[in-house]
Coordinates of C-alpha atoms in Angstrom, one line a residue:
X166 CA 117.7 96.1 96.1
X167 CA 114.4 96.7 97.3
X168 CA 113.5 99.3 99.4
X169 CA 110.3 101.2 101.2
X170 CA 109.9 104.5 101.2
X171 CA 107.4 105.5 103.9
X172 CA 105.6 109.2 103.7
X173 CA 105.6 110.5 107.6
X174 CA 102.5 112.2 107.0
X175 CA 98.9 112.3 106.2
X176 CA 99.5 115.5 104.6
X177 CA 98.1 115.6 101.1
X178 CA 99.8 118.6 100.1
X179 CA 103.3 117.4 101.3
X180 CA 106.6 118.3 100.1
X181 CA 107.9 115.3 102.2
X182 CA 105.6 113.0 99.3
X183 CA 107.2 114.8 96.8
X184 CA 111.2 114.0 98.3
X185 CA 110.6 110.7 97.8
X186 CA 108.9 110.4 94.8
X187 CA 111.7 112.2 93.0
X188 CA 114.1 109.6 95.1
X189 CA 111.8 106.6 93.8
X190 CA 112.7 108.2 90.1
X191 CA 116.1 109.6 90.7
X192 CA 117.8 106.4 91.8
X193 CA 115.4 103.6 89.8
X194 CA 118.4 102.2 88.3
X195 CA 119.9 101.5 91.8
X196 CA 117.0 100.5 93.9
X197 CA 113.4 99.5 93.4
X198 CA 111.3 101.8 95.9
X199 CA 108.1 101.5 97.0
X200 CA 106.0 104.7 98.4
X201 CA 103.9 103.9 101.3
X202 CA 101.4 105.9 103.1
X203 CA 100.5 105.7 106.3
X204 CA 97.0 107.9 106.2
X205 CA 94.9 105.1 106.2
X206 CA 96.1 103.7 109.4
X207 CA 94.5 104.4 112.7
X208 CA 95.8 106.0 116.1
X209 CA 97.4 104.0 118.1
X210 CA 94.9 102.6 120.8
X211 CA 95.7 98.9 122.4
X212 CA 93.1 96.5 121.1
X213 CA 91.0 95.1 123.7
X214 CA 91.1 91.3 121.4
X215 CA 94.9 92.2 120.8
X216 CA 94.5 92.1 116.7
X217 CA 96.3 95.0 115.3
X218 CA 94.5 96.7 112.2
X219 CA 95.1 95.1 109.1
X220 CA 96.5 98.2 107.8
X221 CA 99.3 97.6 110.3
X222 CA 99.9 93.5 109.0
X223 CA 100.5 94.7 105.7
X224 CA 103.1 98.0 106.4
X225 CA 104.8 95.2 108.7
X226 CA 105.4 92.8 105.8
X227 CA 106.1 95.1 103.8
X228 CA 109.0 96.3 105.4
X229 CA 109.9 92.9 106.3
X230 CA 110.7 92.0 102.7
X231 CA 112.6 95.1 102.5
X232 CA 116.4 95.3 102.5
X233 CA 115.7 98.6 103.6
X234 CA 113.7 101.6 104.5
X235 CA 113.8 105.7 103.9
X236 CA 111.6 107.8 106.4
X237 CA 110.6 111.3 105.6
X238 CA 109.6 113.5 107.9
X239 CA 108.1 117.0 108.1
X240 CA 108.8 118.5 111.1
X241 CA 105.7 119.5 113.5
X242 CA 105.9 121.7 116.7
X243 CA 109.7 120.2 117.2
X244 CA 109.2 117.1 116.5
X245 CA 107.6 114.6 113.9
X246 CA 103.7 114.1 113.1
X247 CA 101.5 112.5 115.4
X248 CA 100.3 109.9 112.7
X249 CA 103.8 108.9 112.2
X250 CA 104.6 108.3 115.9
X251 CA 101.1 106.5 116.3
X252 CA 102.5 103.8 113.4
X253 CA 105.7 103.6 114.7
X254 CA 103.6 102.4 118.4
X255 CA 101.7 100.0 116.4
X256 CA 104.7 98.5 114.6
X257 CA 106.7 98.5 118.0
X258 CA 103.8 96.9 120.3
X259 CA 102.9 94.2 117.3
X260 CA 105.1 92.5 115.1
X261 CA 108.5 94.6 115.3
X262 CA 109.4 94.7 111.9
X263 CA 112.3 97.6 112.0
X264 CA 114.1 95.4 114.4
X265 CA 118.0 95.5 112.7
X266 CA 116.1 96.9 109.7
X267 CA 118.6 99.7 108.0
X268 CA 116.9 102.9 108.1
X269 CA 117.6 106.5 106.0
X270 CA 115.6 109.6 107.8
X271 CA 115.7 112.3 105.5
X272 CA 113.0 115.5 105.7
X273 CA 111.4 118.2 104.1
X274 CA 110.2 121.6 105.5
X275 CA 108.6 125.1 104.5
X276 CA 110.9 126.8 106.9
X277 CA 114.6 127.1 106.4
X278 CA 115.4 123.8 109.1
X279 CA 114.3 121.5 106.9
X280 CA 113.2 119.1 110.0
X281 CA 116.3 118.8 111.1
X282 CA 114.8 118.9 115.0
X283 CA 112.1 116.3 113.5
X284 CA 114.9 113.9 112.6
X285 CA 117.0 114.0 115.2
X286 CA 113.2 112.9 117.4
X287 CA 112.9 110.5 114.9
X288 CA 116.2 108.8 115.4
X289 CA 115.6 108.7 119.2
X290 CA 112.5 106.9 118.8
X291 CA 113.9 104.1 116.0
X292 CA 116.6 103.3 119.0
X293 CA 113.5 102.4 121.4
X294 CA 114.1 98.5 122.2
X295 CA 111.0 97.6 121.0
X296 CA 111.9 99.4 117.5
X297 CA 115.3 99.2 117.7
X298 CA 116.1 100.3 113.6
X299 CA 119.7 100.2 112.0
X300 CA 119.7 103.9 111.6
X301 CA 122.4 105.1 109.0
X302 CA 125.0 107.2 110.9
X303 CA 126.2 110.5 110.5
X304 CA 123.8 111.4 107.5
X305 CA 120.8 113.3 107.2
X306 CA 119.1 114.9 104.0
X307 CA 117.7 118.3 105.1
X308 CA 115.4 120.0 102.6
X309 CA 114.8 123.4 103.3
X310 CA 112.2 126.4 101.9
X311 CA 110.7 122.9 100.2
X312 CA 107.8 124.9 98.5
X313 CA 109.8 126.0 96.1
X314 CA 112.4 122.9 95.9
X315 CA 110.4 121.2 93.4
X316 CA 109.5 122.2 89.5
X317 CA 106.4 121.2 88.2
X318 CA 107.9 117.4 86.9
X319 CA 108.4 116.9 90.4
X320 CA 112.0 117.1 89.7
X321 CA 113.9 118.9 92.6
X322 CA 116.0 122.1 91.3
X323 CA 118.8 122.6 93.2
X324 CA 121.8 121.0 91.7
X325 CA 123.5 121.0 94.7
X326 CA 121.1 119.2 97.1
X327 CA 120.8 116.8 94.0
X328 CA 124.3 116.1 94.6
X329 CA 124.1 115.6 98.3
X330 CA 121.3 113.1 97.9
X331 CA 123.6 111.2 95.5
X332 CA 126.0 110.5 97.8
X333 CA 123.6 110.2 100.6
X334 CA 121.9 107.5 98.6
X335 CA 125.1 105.8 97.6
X336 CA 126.2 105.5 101.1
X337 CA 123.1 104.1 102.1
X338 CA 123.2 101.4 99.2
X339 CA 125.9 100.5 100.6
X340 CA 125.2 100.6 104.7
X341 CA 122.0 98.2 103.5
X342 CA 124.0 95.7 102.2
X343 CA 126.2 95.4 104.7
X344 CA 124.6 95.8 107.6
X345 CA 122.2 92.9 106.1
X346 CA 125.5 90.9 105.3
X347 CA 126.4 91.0 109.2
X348 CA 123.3 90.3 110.2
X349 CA 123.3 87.3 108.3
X350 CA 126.3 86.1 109.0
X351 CA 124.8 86.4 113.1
X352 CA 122.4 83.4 115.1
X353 CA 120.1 85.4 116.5
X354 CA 116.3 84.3 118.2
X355 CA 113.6 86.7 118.0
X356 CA 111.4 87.1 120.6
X357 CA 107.5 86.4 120.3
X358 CA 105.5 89.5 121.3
X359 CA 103.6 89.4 123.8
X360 CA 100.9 91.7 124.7
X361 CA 101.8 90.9 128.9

């Protein structure tokens, strides 16, 4: 299974990096991850010759040729970083690539939340029509006080939230494949975007 793992900051000191690269480790045997950051892609501003940066073309194909994607979020005044809603515009008002794509959102935080107001944002947006994701019910991974989560390896120390991630992650194996096996099994016509 293939899957993208996209950073939800531009951060360079985030613990929200460091969730999913021990994910990308943790579960290599289940899943081949790829990190993706979004740092190097501009704010969100309609294009007056309707070309959306290149940065954009290849985060869209990217998670086109996906069978899935993970989302982590930090959580920022209440709600999720500015760079990540600024992608998620782009992706929505281009080539709509999240579209009955399955979607983990899972979060890390200093404070004791562990973006769990970010998240629940974040799921509110991915239903927009234009983005319209295959969010994975009833689950969140909330990491809390995620300074100290991590040990030096990157490896995250709490045996228990180790745990919850396991079955978090099993779940969502399986919610990819079949929510990918429906829509197969559907006839469905995409609409070209238009910029009207």
């Amino acid at each position: 299974m293939k899957l993208i793992a996209i950073v939800g900051t531009n951060s360079v000191r985030s613990t929200n990096r460091k969730l999913l690269k021990f994910i990308q480790t943790h579960f290599a045997e289940q899943a081949s991850i790829e990190l993706v950051e979004i740092d190097d892609i501009p704010a969100f501003n309609e294009p007056s010759d309707r070309q959306a940066p290149t940065q954009v073309q290849i985060l869209s194909d990217k998670i086109l040729s996906a069978d899935g994607v993970i989302i982590s979020t930090p959580e920022y005044d209440h709600s999720i970083p500015a760079v990540l809603k600024s992608v998620l515009e782009w992706l929505s008002y281009t080539t709509q690539p999240l579209i009955d794509k399955p979607v983990l959102i899972t979060g890390a935080s200093l404070g004791s939340l562990g973006s769990s107001r970010a998240q629940a944002h974040l799921k509110q947006i991915l239903d927009a029509p234009e983005i319209k994701a295959r969010i994975m019910p009833s689950a969140e991974f909330l990491l809390g006080h995620s300074g100290q989560a991590f040990d030096d390896e990157g490896q995250l120390t709490n045996s228990e939230k180790v745990a919850e991630l396991e079955t978090i992650f099993a779940e969502f194996i399986q919610f990819v494949e079949i929510t990918n096996q429906l829509l197969a099994a559907q006839t469905k016509t995409k609409q070209a975007f238009s910029w009207k």
